[in-house]
């Protein structure tokens, strides 16, 4: 069954303009009124993998809290007051390694339609000082721009606020959807990049590396600040050569001097998520390598440091160390 | 395996005939079995439906089987009433929302497959709802259809199965205006939907088919033998299976021969633990 064949709508969400906007894009979808998004999203024993093949939309109103402190496993890029927010839960891509499979029991996509309340929460937080905010962690807002224009809403909002800096992270090649906007100093467009082979094998539905690089080039040419996110680095056959050639390819297209910064992150996730996902995924080798659980309950490769150090050395050939995080 | 729950014998008889189901010796319910299908007649009401559904699944599912058995799903099929005459009598409706009138609870099947039916919601009541009850305002309906079983069926089935394994198909039997209950008419309504339901069942079986285990039967047998001869605890047994699966996913090769470990004569569990560590090294680092 096609994606978004059904749209579940919280009764109180229906009146929001965002809900109307989303619904107008899917006139043929079956609409089901619900009391609370968790009645659908949090049902017991849902099958994430099967749902991924026929994802549904859920339109809901997010109650407080709207902002969460940035997690330890995520890079703060030296920023004070690092927070993330989730105006959308789940993603249209289907990456083998994605932690969302272990975070949520459902593959359905929840769009919180009360975006203005998210903005108000940001304003309240800004009263106590500058804020570094990531609204595209538990989703890919740029990829969803054709369904709900939240990437552009966040960009426009950030452009009007002093002390706010936001990172919009994406794997999407959908830059065209926001190309009409003027670059905003407070906004960093961040692209997650993986070698072509990894993208093809482990990042189903996401655009190929070449398309992402093209989008990055367009953004740079328009004057946006661009961050490159090299994560998760995965163990693949012949990984040294794969990652060396990958960086050669990236920087044969992207002028290194124009990149704001970059971060490196070897594949890692919380112990609980790892346990849950590795049970679900008998179709990928991502979870099959020898792993170790560090203090704080984070699982990663036993030889994570070797992979990270190698990649750092290669990346450092293109970018100075001040621009490399992680 | 497809499990079917109907409230009335006249709703079950078209299935019994079409699928050549044979009466089981069950003392508690009319229960029929056939090739890849079991059908139970619950009696009227959501409590009856919940009890019969629980009986059917609890009797037939072993722990862990719900995830493993090929094409396992359960379907509640029966006639219902409709206040609005949007659907002609005899229209089968695949339910995407089940509401319990008395408790106010709502249940949602996962509809992940293409199907030939109209979709709608059903509201389950303890008592028969008549047209005049609605017209007079004594009963306020919130769903498209009215029945007396779906919420009990769904609640019970949800204890065992995933929401993509549980379906409710309601056939519009009346417009809440029944004076004399006509069993033959009900049977005819169900009969007329059988072709569509048959196609739907095939789709459901395809969706619910278990994904193949990366381990072959022979490999599983070998590992089970290792568990036993090494006197592994349940947790250690799970660890062994996990290591074996990871080995195959990572290397793409069949499992190495573990017979030397299986033949190890383990007297105390500590020895088994040592051998397990040797297997771990072999499977994770080769």
Coordinates of C-alpha atoms in Angstrom, one line a residue:
Chain A
X1 CA 0.0 0.0 0.0
X2 CA 1.3 3.5 -0.9
X3 CA 3.0 5.8 1.6
X4 CA 0.6 8.0 3.5
X5 CA -2.5 6.0 2.4
X6 CA -3.9 6.9 5.8
X7 CA -3.6 10.1 7.8
X8 CA -4.5 10.0 11.4
X9 CA -5.6 13.3 12.8
X10 CA -5.8 14.3 16.4
X11 CA -9.2 15.9 17.0
X12 CA -7.5 19.1 18.4
X13 CA -4.9 19.2 15.6
X14 CA -7.4 19.4 12.7
X15 CA -8.0 23.1 13.0
X16 CA -4.4 24.1 12.7
X17 CA -3.3 25.7 9.4
X18 CA -0.4 23.3 9.1
X19 CA -2.8 20.3 9.4
X20 CA -5.0 21.8 6.6
X21 CA -1.9 22.4 4.5
X22 CA -0.7 18.8 4.9
X23 CA -4.1 17.3 4.3
X24 CA -4.5 19.4 1.1
X25 CA -1.4 17.6 -0.3
X26 CA -3.0 14.2 0.2
X27 CA -6.5 14.5 -1.1
X28 CA -6.8 10.8 -1.8
X29 CA -5.6 9.6 1.7
X30 CA -8.0 8.0 4.1
X31 CA -8.5 10.3 7.1
X32 CA -9.0 8.8 10.5
X33 CA -9.8 11.0 13.5
X34 CA -8.0 10.0 16.7
X35 CA -8.0 11.4 20.3
X36 CA -4.3 11.3 20.9
X37 CA -1.4 10.5 18.6
X38 CA 0.0 8.0 21.1
X39 CA -3.2 5.9 20.6
X40 CA -1.8 5.1 17.2
X41 CA 2.0 5.8 17.5
X42 CA 2.5 3.9 20.8
X43 CA 0.4 0.8 20.1
X44 CA 2.0 -2.4 21.5
X45 CA 3.7 -4.9 19.2
X46 CA 3.9 -2.7 16.1
X47 CA 6.1 -4.0 13.3
X48 CA 8.5 -1.1 12.5
X49 CA 9.9 -2.9 9.4
X50 CA 6.5 -3.7 7.9
X51 CA 5.2 -0.2 8.6
X52 CA 8.2 1.3 6.9
X53 CA 6.9 -0.2 3.6
X54 CA 3.6 1.7 4.1
X55 CA 4.2 4.6 6.3
X56 CA 1.2 6.6 7.6
X57 CA 1.1 10.2 8.7
X58 CA -0.1 11.3 12.1
X59 CA -1.0 15.0 12.7
X60 CA -0.8 15.9 16.3
X61 CA -0.5 18.7 18.8
X62 CA 2.7 18.6 20.9
X63 CA 2.3 19.3 24.6
X64 CA 5.2 20.7 26.6
X65 CA 8.2 20.3 26.8
X66 CA 9.3 21.5 23.3
X67 CA 13.0 21.7 23.9
X68 CA 15.3 19.0 25.2
X69 CA 19.0 19.3 26.3
X70 CA 21.3 18.0 23.6
X71 CA 22.2 14.3 24.2
X72 CA 25.7 13.4 25.2
X73 CA 26.3 11.3 22.1
X74 CA 25.7 14.3 19.9
X75 CA 28.4 16.9 19.0
X76 CA 27.7 20.4 20.4
X77 CA 30.3 22.0 18.1
X78 CA 31.5 24.0 21.1
X79 CA 28.2 25.7 21.6
X80 CA 26.8 26.6 25.0
X81 CA 23.1 25.8 25.7
X82 CA 22.8 23.0 23.2
X83 CA 19.2 21.8 22.8
X84 CA 17.2 19.8 20.3
X85 CA 13.6 19.8 19.4
X86 CA 11.4 17.4 17.5
X87 CA 8.6 19.1 15.4
X88 CA 8.4 15.8 13.5
X89 CA 9.0 12.3 14.7
X90 CA 10.5 9.7 12.3
X91 CA 11.9 10.0 8.8
X92 CA 11.0 9.2 5.2
X93 CA 14.3 7.5 4.7
X94 CA 15.0 3.9 5.8
X95 CA 18.6 3.7 6.9
X96 CA 19.8 0.3 8.3
X97 CA 21.6 1.9 11.2
X98 CA 19.0 4.5 12.2
X99 CA 18.5 4.8 15.9
X100 CA 14.9 5.9 15.4
X101 CA 14.0 2.2 14.9
X102 CA 15.0 1.6 18.5
X103 CA 13.7 4.9 19.8
X104 CA 10.1 4.6 18.6
X105 CA 7.9 1.6 18.4
X106 CA 6.3 2.9 15.2
X107 CA 7.6 3.8 11.8
X108 CA 4.7 6.2 11.2
X109 CA 5.6 9.9 10.9
X110 CA 4.2 12.3 13.4
X111 CA 3.9 15.9 12.4
X112 CA 3.3 18.3 15.3
X113 CA 1.2 21.0 13.8
X114 CA 1.6 23.6 16.6
X115 CA 4.9 24.9 15.3
X116 CA 4.1 28.4 16.7
X117 CA 4.3 26.9 20.2
X118 CA 7.8 25.5 19.4
X119 CA 8.8 29.0 18.4
X120 CA 7.4 30.5 21.6
X121 CA 9.4 27.9 23.6
X122 CA 12.5 29.0 21.8
X123 CA 11.8 32.6 22.6
X124 CA 11.4 31.8 26.3
X125 CA 14.7 29.9 26.3
X126 CA 16.4 32.8 24.5
X127 CA 15.5 35.1 27.5
X128 CA 18.2 33.2 29.5
X129 CA 20.9 33.5 26.9
X130 CA 22.0 32.3 23.4
X131 CA 20.7 29.0 22.2
X132 CA 22.1 26.3 19.8
X133 CA 19.2 24.3 18.6
X134 CA 18.8 21.3 16.3
X135 CA 15.2 20.8 15.1
X136 CA 16.1 18.0 12.6
X137 CA 17.5 15.2 14.7
X138 CA 14.6 12.8 15.0
X139 CA 13.6 13.4 11.4
X140 CA 14.8 15.0 8.2
X141 CA 13.0 18.3 7.8
X142 CA 14.5 19.2 4.4
X143 CA 13.4 15.8 3.0
X144 CA 9.9 16.5 4.3
X145 CA 9.7 20.0 3.0
X146 CA 7.3 19.0 0.2
X147 CA 4.9 17.6 2.8
X148 CA 5.3 20.1 5.6
X149 CA 7.4 23.2 5.1
X150 CA 9.1 23.2 8.4
X151 CA 12.7 23.6 7.2
X152 CA 11.7 27.0 5.7
X153 CA 9.6 27.9 8.7
X154 CA 12.6 27.3 11.0
X155 CA 14.9 29.2 8.7
X156 CA 12.6 32.2 8.6
X157 CA 12.1 32.1 12.3
X158 CA 15.8 31.9 13.1
X159 CA 16.5 34.8 10.8
X160 CA 14.4 37.1 13.1
X161 CA 16.0 36.0 16.4
X162 CA 19.3 37.2 18.0
X163 CA 21.3 34.7 20.0
X164 CA 19.7 31.7 18.2
X165 CA 21.7 29.4 16.0
X166 CA 20.1 26.4 14.4
X167 CA 21.4 23.4 12.6
X168 CA 19.2 21.7 10.0
X169 CA 20.6 18.3 9.4
X170 CA 19.7 16.3 6.3
X171 CA 20.5 13.7 3.8
X172 CA 18.1 15.2 1.3
X173 CA 19.0 16.6 -2.1
X174 CA 15.9 18.7 -1.9
X175 CA 17.8 22.0 -1.5
X176 CA 15.6 23.4 -4.3
X177 CA 12.7 23.6 -1.8
X178 CA 14.5 26.3 0.2
X179 CA 16.6 27.8 -2.5
X180 CA 14.3 30.8 -2.7
X181 CA 15.2 31.8 0.8
X182 CA 17.9 34.3 1.6
X183 CA 20.8 32.7 3.5
X184 CA 20.4 33.3 7.2
X185 CA 23.5 33.9 9.4
X186 CA 21.9 32.0 12.3
X187 CA 21.3 28.8 10.3
X188 CA 23.7 26.0 9.4
X189 CA 22.7 23.6 6.7
X190 CA 24.2 20.3 7.7
X191 CA 24.5 17.3 5.4
X192 CA 25.2 13.7 6.5
X193 CA 27.4 12.1 4.0
X194 CA 28.4 8.4 3.5
X195 CA 30.4 6.7 0.8
X196 CA 28.4 5.8 -2.2
X197 CA 28.5 2.1 -1.4
X198 CA 27.3 2.7 2.1
X199 CA 24.5 5.0 0.9
X200 CA 23.4 2.5 -1.7
X201 CA 23.5 -0.5 0.7
X202 CA 22.4 1.0 4.0
X203 CA 20.5 4.3 3.3
X204 CA 17.4 3.1 1.4
X205 CA 15.3 5.9 -0.1
X206 CA 17.9 8.5 0.7
X207 CA 19.5 10.3 -2.3
X208 CA 22.9 9.0 -3.6
X209 CA 26.1 10.8 -2.5
X210 CA 26.4 12.6 -5.9
X211 CA 23.0 14.2 -5.5
X212 CA 23.8 15.3 -1.9
X213 CA 27.0 16.9 -3.1
X214 CA 25.2 18.7 -5.8
X215 CA 22.7 20.1 -3.2
X216 CA 25.6 21.2 -1.0
X217 CA 27.3 23.0 -3.9
X218 CA 24.1 24.9 -4.7
X219 CA 23.8 25.9 -1.0
X220 CA 27.4 27.1 -0.8
X221 CA 27.0 29.0 -4.0
X222 CA 24.0 30.7 -2.6
X223 CA 26.0 31.7 0.5
X224 CA 24.7 29.3 3.1
X225 CA 26.9 28.1 6.0
X226 CA 27.4 24.4 5.3
X227 CA 28.4 21.7 7.8
X228 CA 29.5 18.2 6.7
X229 CA 28.6 15.4 9.0
X230 CA 30.6 12.2 8.5
X231 CA 28.5 9.9 10.6
X232 CA 27.9 7.2 11.2
X233 CA 31.2 5.8 10.0
X234 CA 30.5 2.2 9.4
X235 CA 32.7 -0.9 9.2
X236 CA 32.6 -2.0 5.6
X237 CA 34.9 -4.3 3.7
X238 CA 38.1 -2.6 2.9
X239 CA 37.0 0.5 4.9
X240 CA 40.3 2.4 4.7
X241 CA 40.2 2.5 1.0
X242 CA 36.5 3.1 0.9
X243 CA 36.7 6.1 3.2
X244 CA 39.8 7.5 1.6
X245 CA 38.2 7.5 -1.8
X246 CA 35.0 8.9 -0.3
X247 CA 36.7 12.0 1.0
X248 CA 38.6 12.4 -2.3
X249 CA 35.2 12.4 -4.0
X250 CA 33.6 14.8 -1.6
X251 CA 36.4 17.4 -1.8
X252 CA 36.7 17.0 -5.5
X253 CA 33.3 18.6 -5.6
X254 CA 33.1 20.7 -2.5
X255 CA 35.7 23.4 -2.0
X256 CA 37.0 22.6 1.5
X257 CA 37.7 26.3 2.2
X258 CA 34.0 27.1 1.9
X259 CA 32.9 24.5 4.4
X260 CA 31.9 25.9 7.9
X261 CA 33.1 22.8 9.8
X262 CA 32.6 19.0 9.9
X263 CA 32.1 16.3 12.4
X264 CA 33.1 12.7 12.7
X265 CA 31.0 10.1 14.4
X266 CA 31.6 6.4 14.4
X267 CA 28.5 4.2 14.5
X268 CA 27.1 4.3 18.1
X269 CA 23.9 4.1 19.9
X270 CA 22.5 3.5 23.4
X271 CA 22.6 0.0 24.7
X272 CA 18.8 -0.3 24.8
X273 CA 18.4 0.9 21.2
X274 CA 21.1 -1.4 20.0
X275 CA 19.5 -4.4 21.6
X276 CA 16.1 -3.6 20.2
X277 CA 17.2 -2.8 16.7
X278 CA 19.7 -5.7 16.3
X279 CA 16.8 -8.1 17.0
X280 CA 14.8 -6.4 14.2
X281 CA 17.5 -6.2 11.6
X282 CA 18.5 -9.6 10.4
X283 CA 18.8 -8.1 6.9
X284 CA 22.0 -6.1 7.5
X285 CA 25.5 -6.6 8.8
X286 CA 25.5 -3.2 10.5
X287 CA 24.9 -4.7 13.9
X288 CA 27.0 -7.8 13.4
X289 CA 30.5 -6.6 14.3
X290 CA 32.1 -7.0 17.7
X291 CA 30.8 -4.2 19.8
X292 CA 31.6 -2.8 23.2
X293 CA 29.4 -0.9 25.7
X294 CA 31.1 2.1 27.1
X295 CA 30.4 3.8 30.4
X296 CA 27.1 5.7 30.0
X297 CA 25.6 2.8 28.1
X298 CA 26.8 3.7 24.6
X299 CA 27.5 0.8 22.3
X300 CA 30.0 1.1 19.5
X301 CA 32.6 -0.9 17.6
X302 CA 35.4 -2.4 19.7
X303 CA 37.9 -0.8 17.4
X304 CA 36.0 2.4 17.1
X305 CA 39.1 4.5 17.8
X306 CA 41.0 3.0 14.9
X307 CA 38.2 3.9 12.5
X308 CA 37.8 7.4 13.9
X309 CA 41.5 8.2 14.0
X310 CA 42.0 7.0 10.4
X311 CA 39.1 9.1 9.2
X312 CA 40.3 12.1 11.2
X313 CA 43.7 11.9 9.6
X314 CA 42.2 11.7 6.1
X315 CA 39.8 14.5 6.8
X316 CA 42.6 16.7 8.2
X317 CA 44.2 16.7 4.8
X318 CA 41.3 18.8 3.6
X319 CA 40.1 20.7 6.7
X320 CA 42.2 22.2 9.5
X321 CA 41.7 20.7 12.9
X322 CA 39.8 23.7 14.2
X323 CA 37.1 22.8 11.8
X324 CA 36.9 19.1 12.7
X325 CA 34.7 18.1 15.6
X326 CA 34.0 14.7 17.2
Chain B
X1 CA -2.5 -19.6 9.5
X2 CA -5.6 -17.5 9.4
X3 CA -7.9 -17.4 12.4
X4 CA -11.5 -16.3 11.9
X5 CA -13.9 -15.2 14.6
X6 CA -17.6 -14.8 13.9
X7 CA -20.4 -14.1 16.3
X8 CA -23.1 -16.3 14.7
X9 CA -23.3 -19.7 13.1
X10 CA -25.0 -18.1 10.1
X11 CA -21.9 -15.9 9.7
X12 CA -19.5 -18.8 9.9
X13 CA -21.3 -21.3 7.6
X14 CA -20.2 -19.7 4.3
X15 CA -16.6 -20.0 5.4
X16 CA -17.1 -23.6 6.7
X17 CA -18.5 -24.5 3.3
X18 CA -16.0 -22.7 1.1
X19 CA -12.9 -23.8 3.0
X20 CA -14.2 -27.3 3.8
X21 CA -13.6 -26.7 7.5
X22 CA -14.3 -29.6 9.9
X23 CA -15.8 -29.3 13.3
X24 CA -13.3 -29.7 16.1
X25 CA -14.1 -31.6 19.2
X26 CA -14.0 -28.4 21.3
X27 CA -16.4 -28.5 24.2
X28 CA -16.6 -24.8 24.7
X29 CA -17.2 -23.3 21.3
X30 CA -18.2 -24.3 17.8
X31 CA -14.7 -24.5 16.4
X32 CA -13.8 -25.5 12.9
X33 CA -10.4 -26.3 11.4
X34 CA -9.1 -26.7 7.8
X35 CA -6.0 -26.3 5.8
X36 CA -4.3 -23.1 7.1
X37 CA -7.5 -21.8 8.7
X38 CA -9.3 -22.1 12.1
X39 CA -12.7 -20.6 12.7
X40 CA -14.5 -20.0 16.0
X41 CA -18.1 -19.0 16.7
X42 CA -18.0 -16.7 19.7
X43 CA -21.7 -15.9 20.3
X44 CA -23.0 -12.3 20.5
X45 CA -21.4 -9.5 22.4
X46 CA -17.9 -8.1 22.9
X47 CA -17.2 -10.2 26.1
X48 CA -18.1 -13.4 24.2
X49 CA -16.0 -12.3 21.3
X50 CA -13.0 -11.5 23.6
X51 CA -13.3 -14.9 25.3
X52 CA -13.5 -16.8 22.1
X53 CA -10.6 -14.9 20.5
X54 CA -8.5 -15.5 23.6
X55 CA -9.4 -19.2 23.6
X56 CA -8.5 -19.6 19.9
X57 CA -5.2 -17.8 20.1
X58 CA -4.1 -19.1 23.5
X59 CA -4.9 -22.7 22.5
X60 CA -3.1 -22.5 19.2
X61 CA -0.1 -20.1 19.7
X62 CA 3.0 -21.3 21.5
X63 CA 5.2 -18.6 23.1
X64 CA 7.1 -16.8 20.3
X65 CA 5.0 -18.4 17.6
X66 CA 3.1 -15.3 16.8
X67 CA 6.2 -13.8 15.2
X68 CA 7.4 -17.0 13.6
X69 CA 4.5 -18.7 12.1
X70 CA 4.0 -18.2 8.4
X71 CA 1.2 -15.7 7.5
X72 CA -0.4 -15.6 10.9
X73 CA -3.4 -13.2 11.2
X74 CA -6.8 -13.1 12.8
X75 CA -10.0 -11.6 11.3
X76 CA -13.3 -10.8 12.8
X77 CA -16.0 -11.0 10.2
X78 CA -19.7 -10.4 10.7
X79 CA -22.7 -8.3 9.9
X80 CA -23.2 -4.9 11.4
X81 CA -25.7 -2.0 11.3
X82 CA -25.3 1.4 9.8
X83 CA -27.3 4.5 10.6
X84 CA -26.4 6.4 7.4
X85 CA -27.4 4.6 4.2
X86 CA -24.0 5.5 2.6
X87 CA -23.2 1.9 1.9
X88 CA -25.8 -0.5 0.3
X89 CA -26.8 -3.6 2.3
X90 CA -24.1 -6.3 1.8
X91 CA -21.2 -3.9 1.5
X92 CA -18.1 -5.2 3.2
X93 CA -16.2 -2.6 5.1
X94 CA -12.6 -3.0 6.3
X95 CA -12.4 -1.3 9.7
X96 CA -9.6 1.2 10.4
X97 CA -10.9 2.3 13.8
X98 CA -12.7 0.3 16.4
X99 CA -14.5 2.3 19.2
X100 CA -15.9 0.8 22.3
X101 CA -19.1 2.7 23.2
X102 CA -19.1 1.9 26.9
X103 CA -15.4 2.4 27.7
X104 CA -14.7 5.0 25.1
X105 CA -11.5 3.2 24.1
X106 CA -10.3 3.2 20.5
X107 CA -8.3 0.6 18.7
X108 CA -6.5 0.8 15.3
X109 CA -5.5 -2.0 13.0
X110 CA -2.5 -1.4 10.8
X111 CA -3.7 -1.4 7.2
X112 CA -0.5 -2.0 5.3
X113 CA -1.9 -3.7 2.2
X114 CA -4.0 -2.9 -0.8
X115 CA -7.5 -4.2 -0.4
X116 CA -10.8 -4.2 -2.3
X117 CA -12.9 -2.9 0.5
X118 CA -14.4 0.4 1.5
X119 CA -12.9 1.5 4.9
X120 CA -14.7 2.8 7.9
X121 CA -15.0 2.9 11.7
X122 CA -17.2 0.7 13.9
X123 CA -18.6 1.4 17.3
X124 CA -19.2 -1.6 19.5
X125 CA -22.2 -1.5 21.9
X126 CA -23.2 -3.8 24.7
X127 CA -26.8 -3.7 23.5
X128 CA -28.6 -3.7 20.2
X129 CA -28.9 -0.1 18.9
X130 CA -32.1 0.7 17.0
X131 CA -32.7 3.5 14.6
X132 CA -35.1 5.2 17.0
X133 CA -32.4 5.2 19.7
X134 CA -30.3 7.4 17.5
X135 CA -33.1 9.5 16.1
X136 CA -34.3 10.3 19.7
X137 CA -30.8 11.1 20.9
X138 CA -30.7 8.3 23.4
X139 CA -27.7 6.9 21.6
X140 CA -25.1 9.2 20.0
X141 CA -23.1 7.4 17.4
X142 CA -19.5 8.4 16.6
X143 CA -18.6 5.8 14.1
X144 CA -19.8 4.8 10.6
X145 CA -21.0 1.3 11.7
X146 CA -22.4 -0.3 14.8
X147 CA -21.7 -3.8 16.0
X148 CA -21.5 -5.8 19.3
X149 CA -18.2 -7.6 19.0
X150 CA -15.3 -5.7 17.4
X151 CA -13.9 -4.0 20.4
X152 CA -13.8 -7.2 22.5
X153 CA -12.3 -9.1 19.6
X154 CA -9.6 -6.4 19.0
X155 CA -8.7 -6.0 22.6
X156 CA -8.2 -9.7 23.1
X157 CA -6.3 -10.2 19.8
X158 CA -4.0 -7.3 20.7
X159 CA -2.7 -9.2 23.7
X160 CA -1.2 -11.8 21.3
X161 CA -0.6 -10.2 17.9
X162 CA 0.7 -7.1 16.2
X163 CA -1.8 -4.6 14.8
X164 CA -1.0 -5.6 11.2
X165 CA -2.1 -9.2 12.1
X166 CA -5.6 -8.1 13.3
X167 CA -8.4 -7.2 11.0
X168 CA -12.1 -6.5 11.3
X169 CA -14.4 -6.8 8.3
X170 CA -18.0 -5.8 8.8
X171 CA -20.7 -6.4 6.3
X172 CA -23.5 -3.9 6.3
X173 CA -26.5 -6.0 7.2
X174 CA -29.1 -3.4 8.1
X175 CA -29.8 0.2 8.8
X176 CA -30.5 -0.4 12.5
X177 CA -34.1 -1.3 11.5
X178 CA -34.2 -5.0 11.9
X179 CA -37.5 -6.4 13.1
X180 CA -37.0 -10.1 12.5
X181 CA -33.5 -11.5 12.4
X182 CA -33.1 -13.4 9.1
X183 CA -30.3 -15.9 9.3
X184 CA -30.4 -16.8 5.7
X185 CA -30.1 -13.2 4.7
X186 CA -27.0 -12.8 7.0
X187 CA -25.4 -15.9 5.5
X188 CA -26.1 -14.5 2.0
X189 CA -24.5 -11.2 2.9
X190 CA -21.3 -13.0 4.1
X191 CA -21.4 -15.4 1.1
X192 CA -21.4 -12.5 -1.3
X193 CA -18.2 -11.1 0.2
X194 CA -16.3 -14.4 0.2
X195 CA -14.4 -13.8 -3.1
X196 CA -13.2 -10.5 -1.9
X197 CA -12.3 -11.9 1.5
X198 CA -10.4 -14.7 -0.1
X199 CA -8.2 -12.3 -2.0
X200 CA -7.7 -10.2 1.1
X201 CA -6.7 -13.3 3.1
X202 CA -4.0 -14.0 0.5
X203 CA -2.7 -10.5 0.8
X204 CA -2.7 -10.7 4.6
X205 CA -0.8 -14.0 4.5
X206 CA 1.8 -12.5 2.2
X207 CA 2.2 -9.5 4.5
X208 CA 2.4 -11.5 7.7
X209 CA 4.8 -14.1 6.3
X210 CA 7.7 -14.4 8.7
X211 CA 11.0 -13.1 7.4
X212 CA 13.4 -16.0 6.9
X213 CA 15.9 -16.6 9.7
X214 CA 19.5 -16.1 8.6
X215 CA 20.3 -19.4 10.2
X216 CA 19.4 -22.6 8.3
X217 CA 17.5 -25.4 10.0
X218 CA 20.6 -27.5 10.1
X219 CA 22.5 -24.7 11.8
X220 CA 19.8 -24.1 14.3
X221 CA 19.8 -27.8 15.1
X222 CA 23.6 -27.7 15.6
X223 CA 23.3 -24.7 17.9
X224 CA 20.5 -26.4 19.9
X225 CA 22.7 -29.4 20.3
X226 CA 25.6 -27.1 21.5
X227 CA 23.3 -25.4 24.0
X228 CA 22.3 -28.8 25.5
X229 CA 25.7 -30.4 25.6
X230 CA 27.4 -27.3 27.0
X231 CA 24.6 -27.0 29.6
X232 CA 24.1 -23.3 28.7
X233 CA 21.8 -21.2 30.7
X234 CA 18.8 -19.6 28.8
X235 CA 20.7 -16.3 28.6
X236 CA 23.9 -18.0 27.3
X237 CA 21.7 -19.9 24.8
X238 CA 20.4 -16.6 23.5
X239 CA 23.9 -15.2 23.3
X240 CA 25.0 -18.2 21.3
X241 CA 22.2 -17.8 18.8
X242 CA 22.9 -14.1 18.5
X243 CA 26.6 -14.6 17.9
X244 CA 25.8 -17.2 15.2
X245 CA 23.4 -14.8 13.4
X246 CA 25.9 -12.0 13.6
X247 CA 28.7 -14.2 12.2
X248 CA 26.5 -15.1 9.2
X249 CA 25.5 -11.5 8.6
X250 CA 29.0 -10.2 8.9
X251 CA 30.8 -12.8 6.8
X252 CA 28.1 -14.0 4.5
X253 CA 29.4 -17.5 5.0
X254 CA 27.7 -20.6 6.5
X255 CA 28.4 -21.3 10.2
X256 CA 31.7 -23.0 10.9
X257 CA 31.6 -26.6 12.1
X258 CA 30.9 -26.5 15.9
X259 CA 31.0 -30.3 16.4
X260 CA 34.2 -30.2 18.4
X261 CA 32.5 -28.0 20.9
X262 CA 29.3 -30.0 20.9
X263 CA 31.2 -33.2 21.7
X264 CA 32.9 -31.5 24.7
X265 CA 31.9 -33.4 27.8
X266 CA 30.7 -30.7 30.2
X267 CA 30.1 -31.7 33.7
X268 CA 29.6 -28.4 35.4
X269 CA 28.2 -25.1 34.0
X270 CA 31.5 -23.3 34.5
X271 CA 33.1 -25.6 31.9
X272 CA 30.3 -24.8 29.4
X273 CA 30.9 -21.1 30.0
X274 CA 34.6 -21.6 29.0
X275 CA 33.6 -23.4 25.8
X276 CA 31.1 -20.7 25.0
X277 CA 33.9 -18.1 25.3
X278 CA 35.9 -20.1 22.7
X279 CA 32.9 -20.2 20.4
X280 CA 32.5 -16.5 20.9
X281 CA 36.1 -15.8 19.8
X282 CA 35.6 -18.0 16.7
X283 CA 32.3 -16.4 15.7
X284 CA 33.0 -12.8 16.4
X285 CA 36.6 -12.5 15.3
X286 CA 37.1 -14.8 12.5

